[in-house]
């Protein structure tokens, strides 16, 4: 048996650290030496720099991406007695955040080509909500795998119905739609800063952005016990803060984000070329979307065989996600769905697979993956 010549991991957050090790180490040490570890100068500077990069008036850091969604919902006054529409083909966090505030999730199906929220079904449930649910107060569309969802018709319908739009940008830092950054078109945007995300901390982190200064102020208070003034809770809050070490590390990484996104796109272009003319189609790109390739996802009916074949050649793959939220044990049988019953979502979950994708993949690793793809 031949040992694989080269192994290619699917993701490698350690490589992301090593790529800028000296700068990251210096930033972490600076935070350690500062004597101030929670909500200090690093966090405030990261929020300013992130807002400027995003093109938003304000950014508020917090403990993780799930909390960014939860805090944003709370900041908007959305909780018990409200329905929030999202998708089932997403990280479970999107749906978990809705239930964390006591609201009811309503899951609509996805477009089978781009795996993002089906705009037609969203418009249908806004016009004619399923009976027995509290009023729809917000939607959380997810820009999945690094590509914008079909946001424009969703925004129009939400405006018409007075429904808030919270963009889940956890997989789409820097993605665009018709030349505009995702996260700048809805009422607020939420980002996970988990280590493998396009912008990742070396631990947990999250951030939300908005042009609504009052909303940002409310979220800034809720993330710290509802304090407006130290030790005086003005509203009921939680503890969800971004620590100074992570903020300092994120400040090192943010200036590289456009370049690492460009590197992801370069890798994607090489995968596209290797797949061209073969039996497996490359991912479908929306014509007006700037994709940032959080994942490079193929759709293959016989994925088990293909994953085993790649594995035998030293190429790791992953499945994002193997079970839709509505079919996971904690949610099955009790989570409301739109009229489509998430049929495309269930079909996609059985067929998607993600190739290795991170900016530090070497040319040799990419060439090795491409060689295997060409031989399919
Ligand atoms: C990663 C992710 C989240 C959750 O982020 P955490 O930082 O892990 O809490 C939410 N939504 C989507 C789409 C994600 O990919």
mmCIF file of C-alpha atoms and ligand atoms in Angstrom:
data_model
loop_
_atom_site.group_PDB
_atom_site.id
_atom_site.type_symbol
_atom_site.label_atom_id
_atom_site.label_comp_id
_atom_site.label_asym_id
_atom_site.label_seq_id
_atom_site.Cartn_x
_atom_site.Cartn_y
_atom_site.Cartn_z
ATOM 1 C CA UNK A 1 0.000 0.000 0.000
ATOM 2 C CA UNK A 2 1.345 3.409 -0.926
ATOM 3 C CA UNK A 3 1.413 6.012 1.818
ATOM 4 C CA UNK A 4 -0.113 9.314 0.708
ATOM 5 C CA UNK A 5 2.592 11.636 -0.659
ATOM 6 C CA UNK A 6 1.099 14.727 0.846
ATOM 7 C CA UNK A 7 -1.578 15.244 3.446
ATOM 8 C CA UNK A 8 -3.927 18.180 3.147
ATOM 9 C CA UNK A 9 -6.057 19.114 6.167
ATOM 10 C CA UNK A 10 -9.532 20.543 5.564
ATOM 11 C CA UNK A 11 -8.826 23.471 7.904
ATOM 12 C CA UNK A 12 -5.745 24.464 9.904
ATOM 13 C CA UNK A 13 -6.127 27.316 12.405
ATOM 14 C CA UNK A 14 -2.580 26.672 13.650
ATOM 15 C CA UNK A 15 -1.232 27.548 10.200
ATOM 16 C CA UNK A 16 -3.106 30.851 10.436
ATOM 17 C CA UNK A 17 -1.345 31.580 13.712
ATOM 18 C CA UNK A 18 2.096 30.607 12.408
ATOM 19 C CA UNK A 19 1.662 32.815 9.334
ATOM 20 C CA UNK A 20 1.799 35.922 11.564
ATOM 21 C CA UNK A 21 3.272 34.434 14.726
ATOM 22 C CA UNK A 22 5.632 37.271 15.677
ATOM 23 C CA UNK A 23 2.996 39.972 15.292
ATOM 24 C CA UNK A 24 0.364 37.914 17.096
ATOM 25 C CA UNK A 25 2.722 37.034 19.946
ATOM 26 C CA UNK A 26 3.682 40.702 20.346
ATOM 27 C CA UNK A 27 0.029 41.776 20.407
ATOM 28 C CA UNK A 28 -0.941 39.116 22.958
ATOM 29 C CA UNK A 29 2.012 40.069 25.164
ATOM 30 C CA UNK A 30 1.078 43.741 24.881
ATOM 31 C CA UNK A 31 -2.415 42.882 26.149
ATOM 32 C CA UNK A 32 -0.995 40.716 28.943
ATOM 33 C CA UNK A 33 1.354 43.474 30.025
ATOM 34 C CA UNK A 34 -1.314 46.145 29.993
ATOM 35 C CA UNK A 35 -2.837 45.008 33.269
ATOM 36 C CA UNK A 36 -6.360 45.443 31.803
ATOM 37 C CA UNK A 37 -7.992 42.276 30.489
ATOM 38 C CA UNK A 38 -11.661 42.911 29.790
ATOM 39 C CA UNK A 39 -13.224 45.793 27.786
ATOM 40 C CA UNK A 40 -10.199 48.050 27.570
ATOM 41 C CA UNK A 41 -8.233 49.888 24.924
ATOM 42 C CA UNK A 42 -7.659 46.840 22.672
ATOM 43 C CA UNK A 43 -11.343 45.975 22.509
ATOM 44 C CA UNK A 44 -12.353 49.586 21.856
ATOM 45 C CA UNK A 45 -9.711 49.909 19.122
ATOM 46 C CA UNK A 46 -10.796 46.622 17.515
ATOM 47 C CA UNK A 47 -14.420 47.797 17.452
ATOM 48 C CA UNK A 48 -13.411 51.064 15.745
ATOM 49 C CA UNK A 49 -11.156 49.329 13.242
ATOM 50 C CA UNK A 50 -13.694 46.607 12.471
ATOM 51 C CA UNK A 51 -16.496 49.159 11.971
ATOM 52 C CA UNK A 52 -14.262 51.164 9.615
ATOM 53 C CA UNK A 53 -13.304 48.039 7.644
ATOM 54 C CA UNK A 54 -16.933 46.926 7.475
ATOM 55 C CA UNK A 55 -18.212 50.367 6.527
ATOM 56 C CA UNK A 56 -20.597 50.548 9.472
ATOM 57 C CA UNK A 57 -21.032 53.338 11.987
ATOM 58 C CA UNK A 58 -20.552 51.075 14.978
ATOM 59 C CA UNK A 59 -19.286 47.638 16.018
ATOM 60 C CA UNK A 60 -19.722 45.915 19.380
ATOM 61 C CA UNK A 61 -17.520 42.988 20.370
ATOM 62 C CA UNK A 62 -18.806 40.066 22.421
ATOM 63 C CA UNK A 63 -17.918 36.547 23.507
ATOM 64 C CA UNK A 64 -18.862 34.609 20.343
ATOM 65 C CA UNK A 65 -20.988 34.654 17.211
ATOM 66 C CA UNK A 66 -23.970 32.999 18.872
ATOM 67 C CA UNK A 67 -24.021 35.782 21.456
ATOM 68 C CA UNK A 68 -23.678 38.446 18.750
ATOM 69 C CA UNK A 69 -26.999 37.170 17.356
ATOM 70 C CA UNK A 70 -28.563 36.811 20.813
ATOM 71 C CA UNK A 71 -27.473 40.305 21.907
ATOM 72 C CA UNK A 72 -28.668 41.866 18.661
ATOM 73 C CA UNK A 73 -32.097 40.248 19.025
ATOM 74 C CA UNK A 74 -32.289 41.453 22.638
ATOM 75 C CA UNK A 75 -31.103 44.916 21.662
ATOM 76 C CA UNK A 76 -33.975 45.071 19.170
ATOM 77 C CA UNK A 77 -36.442 44.031 21.860
ATOM 78 C CA UNK A 78 -37.116 40.675 20.228
ATOM 79 C CA UNK A 79 -37.922 37.810 22.586
ATOM 80 C CA UNK A 80 -40.922 35.840 23.829
ATOM 81 C CA UNK A 81 -44.000 36.528 21.704
ATOM 82 C CA UNK A 82 -41.940 37.085 18.546
ATOM 83 C CA UNK A 83 -41.169 34.835 15.596
ATOM 84 C CA UNK A 84 -37.801 35.069 13.836
ATOM 85 C CA UNK A 85 -37.400 33.508 10.395
ATOM 86 C CA UNK A 86 -34.163 31.785 9.462
ATOM 87 C CA UNK A 87 -32.908 28.638 7.713
ATOM 88 C CA UNK A 88 -32.249 25.089 8.853
ATOM 89 C CA UNK A 89 -29.150 24.662 6.644
ATOM 90 C CA UNK A 90 -26.798 26.629 8.919
ATOM 91 C CA UNK A 91 -24.663 26.321 12.023
ATOM 92 C CA UNK A 92 -27.052 25.374 14.821
ATOM 93 C CA UNK A 93 -25.985 28.628 16.510
ATOM 94 C CA UNK A 94 -28.266 30.685 14.266
ATOM 95 C CA UNK A 95 -31.348 28.872 15.534
ATOM 96 C CA UNK A 96 -30.031 28.501 19.099
ATOM 97 C CA UNK A 97 -29.646 32.288 19.408
ATOM 98 C CA UNK A 98 -33.321 32.795 18.532
ATOM 99 C CA UNK A 99 -34.415 30.392 21.274
ATOM 100 C CA UNK A 100 -31.925 31.932 23.744
ATOM 101 C CA UNK A 101 -34.012 35.131 23.743
ATOM 102 C CA UNK A 102 -37.282 33.198 24.031
ATOM 103 C CA UNK A 103 -38.404 33.850 20.468
ATOM 104 C CA UNK A 104 -39.824 31.209 18.104
ATOM 105 C CA UNK A 105 -37.706 30.202 15.103
ATOM 106 C CA UNK A 106 -39.512 29.631 11.802
ATOM 107 C CA UNK A 107 -37.354 27.713 9.343
ATOM 108 C CA UNK A 108 -37.704 28.289 5.617
ATOM 109 C CA UNK A 109 -36.044 26.263 2.892
ATOM 110 C CA UNK A 110 -32.932 27.011 0.856
ATOM 111 C CA UNK A 111 -32.249 27.618 -2.793
ATOM 112 C CA UNK A 112 -30.666 24.299 -3.898
ATOM 113 C CA UNK A 113 -27.985 26.009 -6.025
ATOM 114 C CA UNK A 114 -26.492 28.403 -3.474
ATOM 115 C CA UNK A 115 -27.692 26.708 -0.251
ATOM 116 C CA UNK A 116 -28.944 30.067 1.072
ATOM 117 C CA UNK A 117 -32.420 31.176 2.160
ATOM 118 C CA UNK A 118 -35.109 30.802 -0.509
ATOM 119 C CA UNK A 119 -36.250 34.408 -1.003
ATOM 120 C CA UNK A 120 -39.571 33.345 -2.548
ATOM 121 C CA UNK A 121 -40.534 31.237 0.442
ATOM 122 C CA UNK A 122 -39.478 34.010 2.815
ATOM 123 C CA UNK A 123 -41.723 36.486 0.993
ATOM 124 C CA UNK A 124 -44.532 33.913 1.083
ATOM 125 C CA UNK A 125 -44.335 33.452 4.880
ATOM 126 C CA UNK A 126 -44.146 37.220 5.429
ATOM 127 C CA UNK A 127 -47.278 37.689 3.308
ATOM 128 C CA UNK A 128 -49.077 34.703 4.792
ATOM 129 C CA UNK A 129 -47.507 33.563 8.092
ATOM 130 C CA UNK A 130 -48.185 29.967 9.180
ATOM 131 C CA UNK A 131 -51.092 29.929 11.660
ATOM 132 C CA UNK A 132 -50.510 29.701 15.391
ATOM 133 C CA UNK A 133 -47.179 31.521 15.519
ATOM 134 C CA UNK A 134 -46.411 34.850 17.207
ATOM 135 C CA UNK A 135 -45.918 37.781 14.832
ATOM 136 C CA UNK A 136 -42.748 37.739 12.702
ATOM 137 C CA UNK A 137 -40.472 40.496 13.987
ATOM 138 C CA UNK A 138 -37.105 39.699 12.371
ATOM 139 C CA UNK A 139 -35.317 37.511 9.865
ATOM 140 C CA UNK A 140 -31.790 36.131 10.108
ATOM 141 C CA UNK A 141 -30.590 35.308 6.599
ATOM 142 C CA UNK A 142 -27.231 33.504 6.557
ATOM 143 C CA UNK A 143 -24.541 34.311 4.000
ATOM 144 C CA UNK A 144 -23.427 30.694 3.902
ATOM 145 C CA UNK A 145 -20.013 29.350 2.876
ATOM 146 C CA UNK A 146 -18.809 32.879 2.056
ATOM 147 C CA UNK A 147 -21.496 33.870 -0.430
ATOM 148 C CA UNK A 148 -24.263 36.415 -0.013
ATOM 149 C CA UNK A 149 -27.813 35.157 0.041
ATOM 150 C CA UNK A 150 -30.399 36.655 -2.324
ATOM 151 C CA UNK A 151 -30.802 39.623 -0.004
ATOM 152 C CA UNK A 152 -32.462 42.282 -2.135
ATOM 153 C CA UNK A 153 -35.995 40.795 -2.386
ATOM 154 C CA UNK A 154 -35.765 39.886 1.321
ATOM 155 C CA UNK A 155 -34.922 43.463 2.299
ATOM 156 C CA UNK A 156 -37.782 44.825 0.227
ATOM 157 C CA UNK A 157 -40.312 42.417 1.744
ATOM 158 C CA UNK A 158 -39.065 43.049 5.287
ATOM 159 C CA UNK A 159 -39.293 46.806 4.840
ATOM 160 C CA UNK A 160 -42.853 46.427 3.613
ATOM 161 C CA UNK A 161 -43.788 44.323 6.667
ATOM 162 C CA UNK A 162 -41.781 46.281 9.270
ATOM 163 C CA UNK A 163 -39.553 43.267 9.971
ATOM 164 C CA UNK A 164 -35.931 43.661 11.136
ATOM 165 C CA UNK A 165 -33.101 42.103 9.105
ATOM 166 C CA UNK A 166 -30.135 40.660 11.018
ATOM 167 C CA UNK A 167 -27.508 39.355 8.582
ATOM 168 C CA UNK A 168 -25.590 36.335 9.879
ATOM 169 C CA UNK A 169 -22.164 37.111 8.384
ATOM 170 C CA UNK A 170 -20.283 34.487 10.414
ATOM 171 C CA UNK A 171 -19.073 32.806 7.207
ATOM 172 C CA UNK A 172 -18.894 35.891 5.024
ATOM 173 C CA UNK A 173 -16.534 38.545 6.444
ATOM 174 C CA UNK A 174 -15.844 40.740 3.412
ATOM 175 C CA UNK A 175 -18.298 39.111 0.987
ATOM 176 C CA UNK A 176 -20.202 41.493 -1.271
ATOM 177 C CA UNK A 177 -23.509 41.724 -3.104
ATOM 178 C CA UNK A 178 -23.705 44.103 -6.066
ATOM 179 C CA UNK A 179 -20.500 45.712 -4.815
ATOM 180 C CA UNK A 180 -21.754 46.302 -1.252
ATOM 181 C CA UNK A 181 -20.356 44.475 1.760
ATOM 182 C CA UNK A 182 -22.723 41.962 3.288
ATOM 183 C CA UNK A 183 -23.766 43.127 6.721
ATOM 184 C CA UNK A 184 -24.241 46.727 5.605
ATOM 185 C CA UNK A 185 -27.622 46.217 3.966
ATOM 186 C CA UNK A 186 -29.774 44.929 6.806
ATOM 187 C CA UNK A 187 -30.414 46.556 10.191
ATOM 188 C CA UNK A 188 -27.491 44.781 11.848
ATOM 189 C CA UNK A 189 -24.834 42.198 11.066
ATOM 190 C CA UNK A 190 -23.417 39.478 13.313
ATOM 191 C CA UNK A 191 -20.025 37.834 12.912
ATOM 192 C CA UNK A 192 -18.466 34.842 14.619
ATOM 193 C CA UNK A 193 -14.724 35.237 15.183
ATOM 194 C CA UNK A 194 -14.170 31.536 15.869
ATOM 195 C CA UNK A 195 -10.613 30.470 14.915
ATOM 196 C CA UNK A 196 -11.508 28.916 11.537
ATOM 197 C CA UNK A 197 -13.734 31.773 10.318
ATOM 198 C CA UNK A 198 -12.371 34.133 7.638
ATOM 199 C CA UNK A 199 -11.566 36.542 10.468
ATOM 200 C CA UNK A 200 -10.749 34.398 13.475
ATOM 201 C CA UNK A 201 -9.517 34.941 17.010
ATOM 202 C CA UNK A 202 -7.340 32.328 18.737
ATOM 203 C CA UNK A 203 -10.189 31.473 21.031
ATOM 204 C CA UNK A 204 -13.830 32.529 21.034
ATOM 205 C CA UNK A 205 -14.996 35.920 19.852
ATOM 206 C CA UNK A 206 -17.885 37.669 18.153
ATOM 207 C CA UNK A 207 -18.824 41.112 16.906
ATOM 208 C CA UNK A 208 -21.938 42.844 15.584
ATOM 209 C CA UNK A 209 -22.075 45.940 13.405
ATOM 210 C CA UNK A 210 -24.789 48.463 12.667
ATOM 211 C CA UNK A 211 -25.405 52.050 11.601
ATOM 212 C CA UNK A 212 -27.919 52.411 14.441
ATOM 213 C CA UNK A 213 -25.963 54.057 17.284
ATOM 214 C CA UNK A 214 -28.793 53.611 19.796
ATOM 215 C CA UNK A 215 -28.937 49.878 19.048
ATOM 216 C CA UNK A 216 -25.142 49.597 19.438
ATOM 217 C CA UNK A 217 -25.349 51.418 22.779
ATOM 218 C CA UNK A 218 -28.084 49.081 24.028
ATOM 219 C CA UNK A 219 -26.086 46.011 22.983
ATOM 220 C CA UNK A 220 -22.946 47.462 24.587
ATOM 221 C CA UNK A 221 -24.867 47.667 27.846
ATOM 222 C CA UNK A 222 -26.596 44.278 27.601
ATOM 223 C CA UNK A 223 -23.277 42.480 27.005
ATOM 224 C CA UNK A 224 -22.139 43.701 30.438
ATOM 225 C CA UNK A 225 -24.981 43.104 32.931
ATOM 226 C CA UNK A 226 -27.048 45.923 31.436
ATOM 227 C CA UNK A 227 -24.727 48.504 32.952
ATOM 228 C CA UNK A 228 -24.846 52.060 31.724
ATOM 229 C CA UNK A 229 -22.747 53.070 34.690
ATOM 230 C CA UNK A 230 -20.439 50.670 36.536
ATOM 231 C CA UNK A 231 -22.334 48.439 39.032
ATOM 232 C CA UNK A 232 -25.715 49.924 38.078
ATOM 233 C CA UNK A 233 -27.834 47.739 35.816
ATOM 234 C CA UNK A 234 -30.080 49.920 33.743
ATOM 235 C CA UNK A 235 -31.563 46.963 31.904
ATOM 236 C CA UNK A 236 -31.330 43.214 32.382
ATOM 237 C CA UNK A 237 -28.094 42.094 30.822
ATOM 238 C CA UNK A 238 -25.759 39.153 30.432
ATOM 239 C CA UNK A 239 -22.003 38.689 30.485
ATOM 240 C CA UNK A 240 -20.714 38.359 26.925
ATOM 241 C CA UNK A 241 -17.471 40.282 26.465
ATOM 242 C CA UNK A 242 -14.578 40.053 24.015
ATOM 243 C CA UNK A 243 -11.381 39.867 26.040
ATOM 244 C CA UNK A 244 -8.373 42.112 25.474
ATOM 245 C CA UNK A 245 -6.008 39.336 24.350
ATOM 246 C CA UNK A 246 -8.395 38.209 21.614
ATOM 247 C CA UNK A 247 -9.095 41.823 20.608
ATOM 248 C CA UNK A 248 -5.342 42.486 20.278
ATOM 249 C CA UNK A 249 -4.941 39.343 18.133
ATOM 250 C CA UNK A 250 -7.907 40.330 15.961
ATOM 251 C CA UNK A 251 -6.328 43.759 15.404
ATOM 252 C CA UNK A 252 -3.288 41.992 13.934
ATOM 253 C CA UNK A 253 -5.431 39.846 11.666
ATOM 254 C CA UNK A 254 -7.973 42.370 10.403
ATOM 255 C CA UNK A 255 -5.517 44.209 8.097
ATOM 256 C CA UNK A 256 -4.719 40.869 6.400
ATOM 257 C CA UNK A 257 -8.348 39.880 5.873
ATOM 258 C CA UNK A 258 -8.759 41.231 2.338
ATOM 259 C CA UNK A 259 -5.557 39.465 1.279
ATOM 260 C CA UNK A 260 -6.489 36.150 2.911
ATOM 261 C CA UNK A 261 -9.939 36.339 1.286
ATOM 262 C CA UNK A 262 -8.205 36.927 -2.070
ATOM 263 C CA UNK A 263 -6.002 33.887 -1.425
ATOM 264 C CA UNK A 264 -9.117 31.787 -0.722
ATOM 265 C CA UNK A 265 -10.569 32.967 -4.070
ATOM 266 C CA UNK A 266 -7.332 31.991 -5.821
ATOM 267 C CA UNK A 267 -7.521 28.479 -4.361
ATOM 268 C CA UNK A 268 -11.190 28.276 -5.394
ATOM 269 C CA UNK A 269 -10.268 29.249 -8.966
ATOM 270 C CA UNK A 270 -7.727 26.414 -9.066
ATOM 271 C CA UNK A 271 -10.337 23.940 -7.816
ATOM 272 C CA UNK A 272 -12.779 25.267 -10.459
ATOM 273 C CA UNK A 273 -10.227 24.663 -13.202
ATOM 274 C CA UNK A 274 -9.481 21.149 -11.940
ATOM 275 C CA UNK A 275 -13.187 20.240 -11.887
ATOM 276 C CA UNK A 276 -13.941 21.759 -15.315
ATOM 277 C CA UNK A 277 -15.295 19.170 -17.733
ATOM 278 C CA UNK A 278 -15.383 16.480 -15.045
ATOM 279 C CA UNK A 279 -18.343 14.708 -13.466
ATOM 280 C CA UNK A 280 -18.675 17.085 -10.480
ATOM 281 C CA UNK A 281 -19.811 20.661 -10.957
ATOM 282 C CA UNK A 282 -18.001 23.469 -9.129
ATOM 283 C CA UNK A 283 -20.074 25.529 -6.658
ATOM 284 C CA UNK A 284 -22.733 27.798 -8.143
ATOM 285 C CA UNK A 285 -21.814 31.485 -7.795
ATOM 286 C CA UNK A 286 -24.431 34.210 -7.731
ATOM 287 C CA UNK A 287 -23.668 36.594 -10.612
ATOM 288 C CA UNK A 288 -23.584 39.745 -8.478
ATOM 289 C CA UNK A 289 -21.936 38.230 -5.391
ATOM 290 C CA UNK A 290 -18.313 38.576 -4.286
ATOM 291 C CA UNK A 291 -17.635 35.179 -2.688
ATOM 292 C CA UNK A 292 -15.059 34.888 0.134
ATOM 293 C CA UNK A 293 -14.925 31.069 0.204
ATOM 294 C CA UNK A 294 -15.279 30.320 3.861
ATOM 295 C CA UNK A 295 -15.882 26.869 2.407
ATOM 296 C CA UNK A 296 -15.612 25.414 -1.086
ATOM 297 C CA UNK A 297 -18.611 23.126 -1.161
ATOM 298 C CA UNK A 298 -19.401 20.460 -3.742
ATOM 299 C CA UNK A 299 -22.702 18.712 -4.181
ATOM 300 C CA UNK A 300 -22.272 14.983 -4.794
ATOM 301 C CA UNK A 301 -24.937 12.300 -4.453
ATOM 302 C CA UNK A 302 -22.273 9.642 -3.673
ATOM 303 C CA UNK A 303 -20.295 11.699 -1.204
ATOM 304 C CA UNK A 304 -19.171 8.808 1.018
ATOM 305 C CA UNK A 305 -17.259 7.189 -1.832
ATOM 306 C CA UNK A 306 -15.732 10.459 -2.967
ATOM 307 C CA UNK A 307 -14.682 11.418 0.571
ATOM 308 C CA UNK A 308 -13.047 8.010 1.013
ATOM 309 C CA UNK A 309 -11.245 8.383 -2.313
ATOM 310 C CA UNK A 310 -9.895 11.807 -1.330
ATOM 311 C CA UNK A 311 -8.971 10.519 2.117
ATOM 312 C CA UNK A 312 -6.968 7.702 0.515
ATOM 313 C CA UNK A 313 -5.009 10.374 -1.376
ATOM 314 C CA UNK A 314 -4.325 12.286 1.841
ATOM 315 C CA UNK A 315 -6.995 14.944 1.284
ATOM 316 C CA UNK A 316 -9.281 15.675 4.237
ATOM 317 C CA UNK A 317 -12.844 16.847 3.647
ATOM 318 C CA UNK A 318 -15.710 17.876 5.916
ATOM 319 C CA UNK A 319 -19.497 18.120 5.819
ATOM 320 C CA UNK A 320 -21.150 21.466 6.543
ATOM 321 C CA UNK A 321 -23.617 20.334 7.822
ATOM 322 C CA UNK A 322 -24.506 16.635 8.023
ATOM 323 C CA UNK A 323 -27.891 17.168 9.706
ATOM 324 C CA UNK A 324 -30.215 20.135 9.213
ATOM 325 C CA UNK A 325 -31.163 21.856 12.450
ATOM 326 C CA UNK A 326 -34.804 20.730 12.219
ATOM 327 C CA UNK A 327 -33.723 17.063 12.122
ATOM 328 C CA UNK A 328 -31.286 17.214 15.042
ATOM 329 C CA UNK A 329 -32.499 15.547 18.251
ATOM 330 C CA UNK A 330 -32.911 18.816 20.183
ATOM 331 C CA UNK A 331 -35.122 20.356 17.478
ATOM 332 C CA UNK A 332 -36.786 17.453 15.677
ATOM 333 C CA UNK A 333 -40.555 17.476 15.608
ATOM 334 C CA UNK A 334 -41.005 20.774 17.430
ATOM 335 C CA UNK A 335 -39.496 23.507 15.244
ATOM 336 C CA UNK A 336 -41.935 25.331 12.954
ATOM 337 C CA UNK A 337 -41.173 25.279 9.226
ATOM 338 C CA UNK A 338 -42.453 27.132 6.194
ATOM 339 C CA UNK A 339 -44.726 25.536 3.582
ATOM 340 C CA UNK A 340 -41.776 23.861 1.771
ATOM 341 C CA UNK A 341 -41.043 21.769 4.857
ATOM 342 C CA UNK A 342 -37.291 22.306 4.337
ATOM 343 C CA UNK A 343 -37.243 19.570 1.674
ATOM 344 C CA UNK A 344 -34.264 21.044 -0.232
ATOM 345 C CA UNK A 345 -32.465 21.522 3.069
ATOM 346 C CA UNK A 346 -32.768 17.833 3.917
ATOM 347 C CA UNK A 347 -31.620 16.865 0.406
ATOM 348 C CA UNK A 348 -28.592 19.197 0.590
ATOM 349 C CA UNK A 349 -27.514 17.838 3.968
ATOM 350 C CA UNK A 350 -27.113 14.407 2.374
ATOM 351 C CA UNK A 351 -24.998 15.641 -0.540
ATOM 352 C CA UNK A 352 -22.702 18.525 0.465
ATOM 353 C CA UNK A 353 -18.992 18.132 1.109
ATOM 354 C CA UNK A 354 -16.289 20.736 1.687
ATOM 355 C CA UNK A 355 -12.790 20.575 0.166
ATOM 356 C CA UNK A 356 -9.726 21.853 2.052
ATOM 357 C CA UNK A 357 -9.990 25.647 2.265
ATOM 358 C CA UNK A 358 -7.815 28.040 4.249
ATOM 359 C CA UNK A 359 -5.442 30.775 3.100
ATOM 360 C CA UNK A 360 -2.262 29.009 4.246
ATOM 361 C CA UNK A 361 -2.729 26.006 1.943
ATOM 362 C CA UNK A 362 0.555 25.746 0.024
ATOM 363 C CA UNK A 363 0.738 25.676 -3.765
ATOM 364 C CA UNK A 364 1.888 22.052 -3.493
ATOM 365 C CA UNK A 365 -1.142 21.143 -1.368
ATOM 366 C CA UNK A 366 -3.561 22.885 -3.749
ATOM 367 C CA UNK A 367 -1.895 21.224 -6.735
ATOM 368 C CA UNK A 368 -2.196 17.851 -5.004
ATOM 369 C CA UNK A 369 -5.945 18.339 -4.378
ATOM 370 C CA UNK A 370 -6.379 19.518 -7.988
ATOM 371 C CA UNK A 371 -4.564 16.437 -9.278
ATOM 372 C CA UNK A 372 -6.984 14.192 -7.418
ATOM 373 C CA UNK A 373 -9.982 16.213 -8.680
ATOM 374 C CA UNK A 374 -8.752 15.962 -12.290
ATOM 375 C CA UNK A 375 -8.607 12.197 -11.985
ATOM 376 C CA UNK A 376 -12.271 11.802 -10.963
HETATM 377 C C1 LIG B 1 -19.831 29.894 13.356
HETATM 378 C C2 LIG B 1 -21.220 30.348 13.122
HETATM 379 C C3 LIG B 1 -22.032 30.873 14.142
HETATM 380 C C4 LIG B 1 -21.679 30.803 15.600
HETATM 381 O O1 LIG B 1 -20.536 31.333 15.990
HETATM 382 P P1 LIG B 1 -19.821 30.951 17.388
HETATM 383 O O2 LIG B 1 -18.730 31.965 17.416
HETATM 384 O O3 LIG B 1 -19.333 29.555 17.268
HETATM 385 O O4 LIG B 1 -20.812 31.136 18.469
HETATM 386 C C5 LIG B 1 -23.269 31.383 13.800
HETATM 387 N N1 LIG B 1 -23.719 31.346 12.544
HETATM 388 C C6 LIG B 1 -22.995 30.809 11.538
HETATM 389 C C7 LIG B 1 -23.554 30.796 10.166
HETATM 390 C C8 LIG B 1 -21.724 30.284 11.802
HETATM 391 O O5 LIG B 1 -21.029 29.746 10.796
#
